[in-house]
mmCIF file of C-alpha atoms in Angstrom:
data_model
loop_
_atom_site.group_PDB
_atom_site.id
_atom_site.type_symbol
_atom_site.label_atom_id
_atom_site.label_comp_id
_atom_site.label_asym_id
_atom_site.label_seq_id
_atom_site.Cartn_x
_atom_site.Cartn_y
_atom_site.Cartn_z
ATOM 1 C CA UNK Z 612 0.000 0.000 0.000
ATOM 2 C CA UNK Z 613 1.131 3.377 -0.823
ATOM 3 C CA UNK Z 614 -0.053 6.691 0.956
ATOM 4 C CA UNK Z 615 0.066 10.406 -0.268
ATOM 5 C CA UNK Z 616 0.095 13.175 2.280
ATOM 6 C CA UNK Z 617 -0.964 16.653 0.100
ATOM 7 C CA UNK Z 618 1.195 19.403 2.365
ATOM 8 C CA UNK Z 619 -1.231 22.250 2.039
ATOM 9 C CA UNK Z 620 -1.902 25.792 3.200
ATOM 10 C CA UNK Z 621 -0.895 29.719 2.409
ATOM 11 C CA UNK Z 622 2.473 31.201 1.392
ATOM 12 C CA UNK Z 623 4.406 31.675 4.337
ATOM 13 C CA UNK Z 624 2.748 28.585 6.633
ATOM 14 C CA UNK Z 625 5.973 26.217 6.883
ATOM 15 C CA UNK Z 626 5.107 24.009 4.322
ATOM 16 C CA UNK Z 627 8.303 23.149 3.238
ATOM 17 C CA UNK Z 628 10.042 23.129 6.439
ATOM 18 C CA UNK Z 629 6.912 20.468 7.389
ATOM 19 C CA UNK Z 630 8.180 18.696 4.814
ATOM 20 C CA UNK Z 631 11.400 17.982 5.957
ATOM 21 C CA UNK Z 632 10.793 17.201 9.267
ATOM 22 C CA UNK Z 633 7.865 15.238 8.418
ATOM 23 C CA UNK Z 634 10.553 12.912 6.112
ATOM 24 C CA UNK Z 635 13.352 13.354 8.594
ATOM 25 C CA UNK Z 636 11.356 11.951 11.299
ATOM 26 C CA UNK Z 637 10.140 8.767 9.290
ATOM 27 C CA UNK Z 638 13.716 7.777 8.670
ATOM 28 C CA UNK Z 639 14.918 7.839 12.058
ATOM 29 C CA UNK Z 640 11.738 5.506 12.593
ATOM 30 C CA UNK Z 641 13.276 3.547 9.763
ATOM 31 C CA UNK Z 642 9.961 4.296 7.396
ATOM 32 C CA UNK Z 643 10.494 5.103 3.826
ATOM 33 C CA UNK Z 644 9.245 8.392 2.886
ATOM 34 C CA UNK Z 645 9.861 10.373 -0.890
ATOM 35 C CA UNK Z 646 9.045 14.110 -1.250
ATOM 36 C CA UNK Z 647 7.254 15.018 -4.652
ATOM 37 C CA UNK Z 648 7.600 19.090 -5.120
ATOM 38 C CA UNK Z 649 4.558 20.505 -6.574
ATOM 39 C CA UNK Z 650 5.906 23.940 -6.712
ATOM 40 C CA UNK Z 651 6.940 24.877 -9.857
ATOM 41 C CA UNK Z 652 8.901 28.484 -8.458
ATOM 42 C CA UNK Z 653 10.410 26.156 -5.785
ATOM 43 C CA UNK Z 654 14.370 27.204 -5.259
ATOM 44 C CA UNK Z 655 16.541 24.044 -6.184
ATOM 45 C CA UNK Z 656 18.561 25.037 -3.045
ATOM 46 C CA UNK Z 657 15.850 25.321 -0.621
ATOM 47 C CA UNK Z 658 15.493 21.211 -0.326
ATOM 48 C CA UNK Z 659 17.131 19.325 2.263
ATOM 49 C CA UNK Z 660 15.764 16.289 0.457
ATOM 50 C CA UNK Z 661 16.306 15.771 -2.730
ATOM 51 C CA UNK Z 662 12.874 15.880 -4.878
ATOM 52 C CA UNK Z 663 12.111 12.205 -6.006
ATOM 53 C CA UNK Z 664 9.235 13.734 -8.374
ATOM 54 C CA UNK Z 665 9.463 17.276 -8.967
ATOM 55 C CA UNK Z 666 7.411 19.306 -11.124
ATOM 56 C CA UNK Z 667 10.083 21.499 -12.969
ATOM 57 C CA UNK Z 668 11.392 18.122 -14.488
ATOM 58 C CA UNK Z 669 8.074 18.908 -16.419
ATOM 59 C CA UNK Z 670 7.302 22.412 -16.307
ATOM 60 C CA UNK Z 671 8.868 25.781 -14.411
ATOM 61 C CA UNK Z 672 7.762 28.797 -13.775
ATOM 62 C CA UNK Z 673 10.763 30.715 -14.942
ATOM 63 C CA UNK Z 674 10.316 28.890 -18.148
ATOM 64 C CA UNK Z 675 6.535 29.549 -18.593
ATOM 65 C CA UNK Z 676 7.339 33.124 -17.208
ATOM 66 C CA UNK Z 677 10.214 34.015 -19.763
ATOM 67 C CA UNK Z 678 8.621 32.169 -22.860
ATOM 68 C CA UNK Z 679 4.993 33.518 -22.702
ATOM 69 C CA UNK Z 680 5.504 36.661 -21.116
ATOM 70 C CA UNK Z 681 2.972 35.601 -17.934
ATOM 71 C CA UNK Z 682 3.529 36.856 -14.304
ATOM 72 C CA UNK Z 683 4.082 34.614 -11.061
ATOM 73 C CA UNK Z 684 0.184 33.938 -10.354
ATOM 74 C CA UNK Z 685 -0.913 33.691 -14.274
ATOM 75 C CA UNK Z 686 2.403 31.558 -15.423
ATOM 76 C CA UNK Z 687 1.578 29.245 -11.618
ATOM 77 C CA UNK Z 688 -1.545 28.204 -13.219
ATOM 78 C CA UNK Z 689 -0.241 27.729 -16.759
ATOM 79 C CA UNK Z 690 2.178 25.288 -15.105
ATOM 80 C CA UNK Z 691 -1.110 23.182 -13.096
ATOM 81 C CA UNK Z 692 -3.083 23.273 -16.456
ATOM 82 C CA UNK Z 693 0.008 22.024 -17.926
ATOM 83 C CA UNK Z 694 0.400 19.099 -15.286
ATOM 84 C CA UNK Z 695 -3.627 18.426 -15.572
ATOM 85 C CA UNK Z 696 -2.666 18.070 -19.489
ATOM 86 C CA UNK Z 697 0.177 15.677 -18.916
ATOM 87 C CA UNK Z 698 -1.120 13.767 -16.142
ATOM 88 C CA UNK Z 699 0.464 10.887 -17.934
ATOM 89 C CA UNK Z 700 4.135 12.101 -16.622
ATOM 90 C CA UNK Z 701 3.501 12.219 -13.063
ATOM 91 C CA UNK Z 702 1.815 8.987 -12.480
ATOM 92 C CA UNK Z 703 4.783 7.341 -14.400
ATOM 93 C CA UNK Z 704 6.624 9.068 -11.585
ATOM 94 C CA UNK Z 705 4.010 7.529 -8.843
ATOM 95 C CA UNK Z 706 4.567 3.810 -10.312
ATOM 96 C CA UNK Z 707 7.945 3.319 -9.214
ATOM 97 C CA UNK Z 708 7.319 3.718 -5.629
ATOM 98 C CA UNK Z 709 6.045 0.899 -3.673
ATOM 99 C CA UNK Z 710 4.626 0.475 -0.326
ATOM 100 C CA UNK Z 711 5.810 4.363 0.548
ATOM 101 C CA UNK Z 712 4.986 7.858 2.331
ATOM 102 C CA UNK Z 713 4.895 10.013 -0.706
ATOM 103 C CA UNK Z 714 4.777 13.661 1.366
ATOM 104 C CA UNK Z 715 3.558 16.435 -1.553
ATOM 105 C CA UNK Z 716 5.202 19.920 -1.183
ATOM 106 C CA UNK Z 717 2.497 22.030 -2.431
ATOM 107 C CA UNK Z 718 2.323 25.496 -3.537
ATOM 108 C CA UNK Z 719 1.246 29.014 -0.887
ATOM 109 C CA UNK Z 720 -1.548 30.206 -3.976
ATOM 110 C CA UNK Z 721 -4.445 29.586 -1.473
ATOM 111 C CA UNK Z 722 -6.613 29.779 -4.978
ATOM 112 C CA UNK Z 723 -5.548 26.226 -6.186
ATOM 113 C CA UNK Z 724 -7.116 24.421 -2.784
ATOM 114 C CA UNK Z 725 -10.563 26.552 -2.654
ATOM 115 C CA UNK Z 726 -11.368 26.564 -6.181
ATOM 116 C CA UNK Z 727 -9.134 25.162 -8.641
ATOM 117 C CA UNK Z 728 -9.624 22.191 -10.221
ATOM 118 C CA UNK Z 729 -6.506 20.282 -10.653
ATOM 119 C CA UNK Z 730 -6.381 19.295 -6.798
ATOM 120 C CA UNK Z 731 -9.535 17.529 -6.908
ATOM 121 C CA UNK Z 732 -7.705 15.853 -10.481
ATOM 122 C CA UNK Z 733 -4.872 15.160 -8.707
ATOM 123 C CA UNK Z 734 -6.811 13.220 -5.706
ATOM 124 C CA UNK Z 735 -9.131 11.477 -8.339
ATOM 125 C CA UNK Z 736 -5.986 10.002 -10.066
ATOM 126 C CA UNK Z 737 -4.244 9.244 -6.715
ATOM 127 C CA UNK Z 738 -6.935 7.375 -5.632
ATOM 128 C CA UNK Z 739 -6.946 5.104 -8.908
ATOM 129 C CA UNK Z 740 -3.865 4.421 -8.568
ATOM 130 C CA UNK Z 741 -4.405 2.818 -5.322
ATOM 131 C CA UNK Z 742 -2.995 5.400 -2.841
ATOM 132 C CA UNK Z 743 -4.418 6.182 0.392
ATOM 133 C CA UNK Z 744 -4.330 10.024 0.203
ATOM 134 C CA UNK Z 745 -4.821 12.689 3.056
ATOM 135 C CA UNK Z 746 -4.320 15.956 3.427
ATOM 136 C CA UNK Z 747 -2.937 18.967 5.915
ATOM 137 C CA UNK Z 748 -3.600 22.211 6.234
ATOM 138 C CA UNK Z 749 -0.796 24.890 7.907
ATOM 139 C CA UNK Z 750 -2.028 28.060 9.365
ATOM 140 C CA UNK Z 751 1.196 29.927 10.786
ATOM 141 C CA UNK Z 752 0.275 31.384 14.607
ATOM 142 C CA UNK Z 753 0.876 34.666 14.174
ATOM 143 C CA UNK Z 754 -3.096 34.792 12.835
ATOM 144 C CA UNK Z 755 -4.100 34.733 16.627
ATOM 145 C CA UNK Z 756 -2.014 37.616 16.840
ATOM 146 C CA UNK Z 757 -1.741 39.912 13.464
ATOM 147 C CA UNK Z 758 -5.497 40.592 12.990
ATOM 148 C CA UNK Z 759 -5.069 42.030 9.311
ATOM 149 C CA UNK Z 760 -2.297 40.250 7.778
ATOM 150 C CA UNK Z 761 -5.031 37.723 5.863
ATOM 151 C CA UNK Z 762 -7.838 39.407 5.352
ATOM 152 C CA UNK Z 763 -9.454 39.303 2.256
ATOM 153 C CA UNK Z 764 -12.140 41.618 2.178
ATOM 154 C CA UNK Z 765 -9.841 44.541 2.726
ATOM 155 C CA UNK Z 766 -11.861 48.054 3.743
ATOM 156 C CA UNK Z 767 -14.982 45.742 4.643
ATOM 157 C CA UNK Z 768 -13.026 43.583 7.559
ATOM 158 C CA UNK Z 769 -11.158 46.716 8.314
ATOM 159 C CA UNK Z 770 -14.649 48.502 9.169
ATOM 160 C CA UNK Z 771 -15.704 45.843 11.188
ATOM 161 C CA UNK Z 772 -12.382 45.284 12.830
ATOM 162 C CA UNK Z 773 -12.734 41.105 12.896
ATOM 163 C CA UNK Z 774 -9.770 39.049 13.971
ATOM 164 C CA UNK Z 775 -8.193 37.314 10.270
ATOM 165 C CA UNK Z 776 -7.536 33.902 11.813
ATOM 166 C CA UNK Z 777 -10.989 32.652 13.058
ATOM 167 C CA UNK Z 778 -12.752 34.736 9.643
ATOM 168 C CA UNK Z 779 -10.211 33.975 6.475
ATOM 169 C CA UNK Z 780 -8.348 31.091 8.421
ATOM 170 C CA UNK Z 781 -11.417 28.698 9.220
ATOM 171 C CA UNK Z 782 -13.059 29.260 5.900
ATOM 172 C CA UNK Z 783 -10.046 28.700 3.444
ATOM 173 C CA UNK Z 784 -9.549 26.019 5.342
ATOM 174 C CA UNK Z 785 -13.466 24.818 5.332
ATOM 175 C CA UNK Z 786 -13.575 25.382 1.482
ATOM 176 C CA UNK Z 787 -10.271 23.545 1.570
ATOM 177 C CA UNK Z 788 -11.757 20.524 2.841
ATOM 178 C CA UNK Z 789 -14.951 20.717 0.910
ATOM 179 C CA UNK Z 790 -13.027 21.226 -2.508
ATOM 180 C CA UNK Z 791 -10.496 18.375 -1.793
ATOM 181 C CA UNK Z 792 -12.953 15.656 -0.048
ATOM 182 C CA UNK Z 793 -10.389 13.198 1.323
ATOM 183 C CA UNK Z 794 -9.075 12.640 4.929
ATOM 184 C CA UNK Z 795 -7.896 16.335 6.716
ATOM 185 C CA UNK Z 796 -5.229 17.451 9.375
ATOM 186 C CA UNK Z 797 -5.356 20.995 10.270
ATOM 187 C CA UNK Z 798 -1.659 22.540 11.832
ATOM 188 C CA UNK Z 799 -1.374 25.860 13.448
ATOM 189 C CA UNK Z 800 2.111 26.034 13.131
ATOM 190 C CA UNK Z 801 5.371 27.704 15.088
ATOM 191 C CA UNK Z 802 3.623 27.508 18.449
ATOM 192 C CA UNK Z 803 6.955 27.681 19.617
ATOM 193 C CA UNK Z 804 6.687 31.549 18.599
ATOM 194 C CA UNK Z 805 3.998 32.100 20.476
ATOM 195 C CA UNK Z 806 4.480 32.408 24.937
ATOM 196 C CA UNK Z 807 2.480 32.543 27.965
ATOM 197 C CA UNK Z 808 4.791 35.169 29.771
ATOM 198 C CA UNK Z 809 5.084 38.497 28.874
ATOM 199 C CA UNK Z 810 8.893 38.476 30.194
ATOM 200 C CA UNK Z 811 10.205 35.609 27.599
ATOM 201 C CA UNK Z 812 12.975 36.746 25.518
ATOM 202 C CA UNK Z 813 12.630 33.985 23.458
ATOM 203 C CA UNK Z 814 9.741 33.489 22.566
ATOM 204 C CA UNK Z 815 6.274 35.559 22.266
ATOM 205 C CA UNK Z 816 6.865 36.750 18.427
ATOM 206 C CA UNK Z 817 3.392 35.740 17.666
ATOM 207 C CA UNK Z 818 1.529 36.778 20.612
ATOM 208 C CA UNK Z 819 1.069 36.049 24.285
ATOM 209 C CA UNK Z 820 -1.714 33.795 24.797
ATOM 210 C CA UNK Z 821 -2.705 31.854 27.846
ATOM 211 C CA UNK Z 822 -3.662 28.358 27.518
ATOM 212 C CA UNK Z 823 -7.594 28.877 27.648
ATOM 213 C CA UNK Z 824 -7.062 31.934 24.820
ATOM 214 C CA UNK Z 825 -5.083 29.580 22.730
ATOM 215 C CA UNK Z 826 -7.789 26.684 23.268
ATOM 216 C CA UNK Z 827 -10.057 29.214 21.611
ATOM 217 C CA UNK Z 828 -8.321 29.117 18.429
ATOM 218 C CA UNK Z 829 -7.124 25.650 17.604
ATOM 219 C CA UNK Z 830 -11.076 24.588 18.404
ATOM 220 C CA UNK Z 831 -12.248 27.537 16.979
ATOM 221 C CA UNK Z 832 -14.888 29.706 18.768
ATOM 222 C CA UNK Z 833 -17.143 31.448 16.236
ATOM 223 C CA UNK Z 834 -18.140 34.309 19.155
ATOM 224 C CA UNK Z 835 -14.542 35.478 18.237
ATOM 225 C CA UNK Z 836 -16.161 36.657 14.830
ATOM 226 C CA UNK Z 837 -18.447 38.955 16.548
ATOM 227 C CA UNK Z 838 -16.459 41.726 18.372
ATOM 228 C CA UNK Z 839 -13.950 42.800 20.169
ATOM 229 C CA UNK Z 840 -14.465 44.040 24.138
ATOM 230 C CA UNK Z 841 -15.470 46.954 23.983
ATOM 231 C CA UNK Z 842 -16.618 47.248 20.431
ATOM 232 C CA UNK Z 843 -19.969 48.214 19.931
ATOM 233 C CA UNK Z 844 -21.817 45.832 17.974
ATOM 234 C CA UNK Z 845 -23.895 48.444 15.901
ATOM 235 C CA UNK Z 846 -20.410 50.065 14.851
ATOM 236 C CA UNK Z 847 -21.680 48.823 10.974
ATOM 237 C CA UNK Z 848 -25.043 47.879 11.542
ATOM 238 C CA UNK Z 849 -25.294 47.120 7.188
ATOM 239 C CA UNK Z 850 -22.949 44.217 7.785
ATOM 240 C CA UNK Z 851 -25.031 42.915 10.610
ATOM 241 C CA UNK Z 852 -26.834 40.346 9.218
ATOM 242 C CA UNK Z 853 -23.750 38.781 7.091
ATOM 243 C CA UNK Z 854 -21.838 38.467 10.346
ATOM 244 C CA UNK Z 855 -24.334 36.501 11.638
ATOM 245 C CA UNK Z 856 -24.892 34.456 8.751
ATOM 246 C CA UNK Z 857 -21.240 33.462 8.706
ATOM 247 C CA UNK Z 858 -21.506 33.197 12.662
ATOM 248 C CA UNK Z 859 -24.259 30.169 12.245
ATOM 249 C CA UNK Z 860 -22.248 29.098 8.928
ATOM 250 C CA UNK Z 861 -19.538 27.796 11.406
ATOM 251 C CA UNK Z 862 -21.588 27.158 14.512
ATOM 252 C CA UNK Z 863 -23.579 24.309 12.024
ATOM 253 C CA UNK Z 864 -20.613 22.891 10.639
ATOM 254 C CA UNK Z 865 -18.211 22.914 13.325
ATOM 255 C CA UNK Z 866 -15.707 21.488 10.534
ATOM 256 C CA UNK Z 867 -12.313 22.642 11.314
ATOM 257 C CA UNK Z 868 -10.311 22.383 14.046
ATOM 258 C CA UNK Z 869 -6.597 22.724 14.765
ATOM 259 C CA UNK Z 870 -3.554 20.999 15.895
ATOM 260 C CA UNK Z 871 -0.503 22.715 17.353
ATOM 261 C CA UNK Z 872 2.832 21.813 15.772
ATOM 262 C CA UNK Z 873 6.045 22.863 17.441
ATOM 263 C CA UNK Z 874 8.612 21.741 15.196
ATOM 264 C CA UNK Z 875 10.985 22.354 18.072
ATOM 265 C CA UNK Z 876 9.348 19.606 19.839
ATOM 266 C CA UNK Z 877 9.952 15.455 19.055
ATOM 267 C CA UNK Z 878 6.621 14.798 20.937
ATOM 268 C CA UNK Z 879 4.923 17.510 18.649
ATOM 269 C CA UNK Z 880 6.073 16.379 15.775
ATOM 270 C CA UNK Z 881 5.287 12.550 16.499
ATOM 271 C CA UNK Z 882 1.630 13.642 17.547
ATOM 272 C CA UNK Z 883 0.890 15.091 14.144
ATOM 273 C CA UNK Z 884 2.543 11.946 12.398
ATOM 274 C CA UNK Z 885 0.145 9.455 14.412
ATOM 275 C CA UNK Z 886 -2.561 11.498 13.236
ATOM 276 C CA UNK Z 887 -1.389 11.044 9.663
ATOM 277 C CA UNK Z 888 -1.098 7.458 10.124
ATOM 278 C CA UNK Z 889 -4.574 7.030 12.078
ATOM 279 C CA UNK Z 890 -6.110 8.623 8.995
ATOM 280 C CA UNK Z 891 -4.701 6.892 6.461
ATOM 281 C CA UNK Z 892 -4.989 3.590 8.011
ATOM 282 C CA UNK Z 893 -1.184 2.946 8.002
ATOM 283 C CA UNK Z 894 -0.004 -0.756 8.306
ATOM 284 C CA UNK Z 895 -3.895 -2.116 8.832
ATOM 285 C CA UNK Z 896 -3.071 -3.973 5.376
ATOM 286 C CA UNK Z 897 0.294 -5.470 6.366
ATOM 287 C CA UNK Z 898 0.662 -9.450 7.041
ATOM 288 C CA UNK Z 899 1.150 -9.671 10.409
ATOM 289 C CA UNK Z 900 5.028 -10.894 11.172
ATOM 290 C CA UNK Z 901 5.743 -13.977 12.362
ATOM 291 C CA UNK Z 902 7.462 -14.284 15.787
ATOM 292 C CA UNK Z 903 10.496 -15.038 16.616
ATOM 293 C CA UNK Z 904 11.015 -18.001 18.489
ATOM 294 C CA UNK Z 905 12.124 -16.684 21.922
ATOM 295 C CA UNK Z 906 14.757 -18.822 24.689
ATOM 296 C CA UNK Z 907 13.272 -20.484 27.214
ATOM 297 C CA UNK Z 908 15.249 -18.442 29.854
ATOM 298 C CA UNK Z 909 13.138 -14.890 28.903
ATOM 299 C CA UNK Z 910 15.087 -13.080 32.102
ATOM 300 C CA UNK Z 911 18.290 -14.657 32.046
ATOM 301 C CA UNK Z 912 18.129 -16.042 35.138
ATOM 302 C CA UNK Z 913 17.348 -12.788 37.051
ATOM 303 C CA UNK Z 914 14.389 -14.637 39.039
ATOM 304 C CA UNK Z 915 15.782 -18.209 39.368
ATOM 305 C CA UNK Z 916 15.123 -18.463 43.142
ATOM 306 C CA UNK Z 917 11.507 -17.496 42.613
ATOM 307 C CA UNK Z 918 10.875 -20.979 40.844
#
């Protein structure tokens, strides 16, 4: 059996450095893991592990970007139209990989999960070819703290002064999952940036947040939507209703929720891997090993005079 783990989630999330710890971490468990770079702008020096299937062997965005005269978003599209074209290519790549964690490096256009077709492609011909496929989705922490730094409304969610994470961070990731339809992980990542004292030097670039605040993010709490103490809810009375509307939107389908990955932390990091694997239904199709015929002195003598 063969598994597929689509690495998803805006520019700027940790992806890539996901990635690598994800694969570093099944090789020290002695697990065999590939990385497959969908990102055609990708910097060849920005791998730690070499690409075993990477996209620019096909197409690159320079290369679209010089020879039809597109920019970065317009040419990044080009390059997944290309791909859908010549789906042929990449599952040649796919067949030589047996019984392996194939971990997808995908690209920050937040566009291509929401909307785009050739994600829900790319699932339909992962599935046929017999891989177990899941998917996460990396919000970076700061979101709890930066209130503006993802909206996407612009003067509209400045008026009504909502926090960006709970708004534009639970419904990407909601239209994410509805788009995509297979198996989803949610990561708010670089909790290591983010303290509980006020006083830590080294820590506390994305906010200080007390346990129970945090809490109210990775399970998010749709009341956060509403206001902020002290604002008066009337403050744009025209936008009432739509606030509300996306208010019960959440509260009915309490879809998303979030994990915290420190990549600082080994237990972290193993969490989020058990979570892939209890997904995906790792191992369940694996013959069961035979034992090994143990001695018939199992503690070496250690409790002889207890016989």
């Amino acid at each position: 059996m063969r598994y597929a783990v689509l690495v998803t989630g805006p520019a700027g999330a940790g992806k890539s450095t996901f990635c690598r710890s994800f694969l570093s971490h099944l090789q020290s468990a002695r697990r065999t893991g590939h990385l497959v770079n969908l990102d055609p702008a990708a910097d060849p020096g920005s791998f730690e592990h070499e690409p075993s299937i990477d996209i620019r062997d096909l197409v690159s965005l320079e290369d679209v970007m010089g020879e039809l005269g597109y920019g970065p978003n317009g040419g990044l599209l080009y390059c997944f139209e290309y791909l859908l074209s010549n789906m042929d290519w990449l599952e040649e790549e796919i067949g030589e990989f047996e019984n392996d964690y194939l971990i997808f490096d995908c690209p920050g256009q937040i566009e291509l999960y929401t909307h785009h077709r050739f994600f829900p492609t790319l699932v339909s011909n992962l599935n046929r070819l017999g891989l177990r496929t899941c998917a996460v989705y990396l919000l970076e922490s700061q979101f709890m703290e930066d209130k503006y730094k993802f909206f996407r409304w612009g003067a509209f969610l400045r008026a009504r002064r909502w926090h960006s994470f709970p708004f534009s961070g639970v419904m990407s990731a909601m239209s994410s999952m509805v788009n995509l339809e297979v198996p989803w992980i949610n990561l708010m990542t670089k909790m290591d940036l983010v303290s509980g004292k006020a006083d830590d030097p080294a820590a506390g670039r994305n906010g200080i947040r007390k346990r129970r605040n945090i809490a109210r993010y990775l399970d998010p709490d749709p009341l956060l939507l509403v206001s902020n103490p002290g604002e008066s809810e009337s403050s744009n009375p025209r936008f009432h209703s739509l606030n509300q509307a996306i208010v019960q939107l959440i509260e009915d389908h309490p879809l998303v929720s979030f994990l915290p990955l420190d990549l600082t932390s080994t237990e972290s990091l193993e969490n989020i891997v058990s979570h892939v694997d209890y997904v995906m239904q790792y191992g369940e199709d694996e013959e069961p090993k035979e034992q090994t015929p143990q001695p018939n002195d199992m503690d070496d003598g250690d409790f002889a005079d207890m016989e």
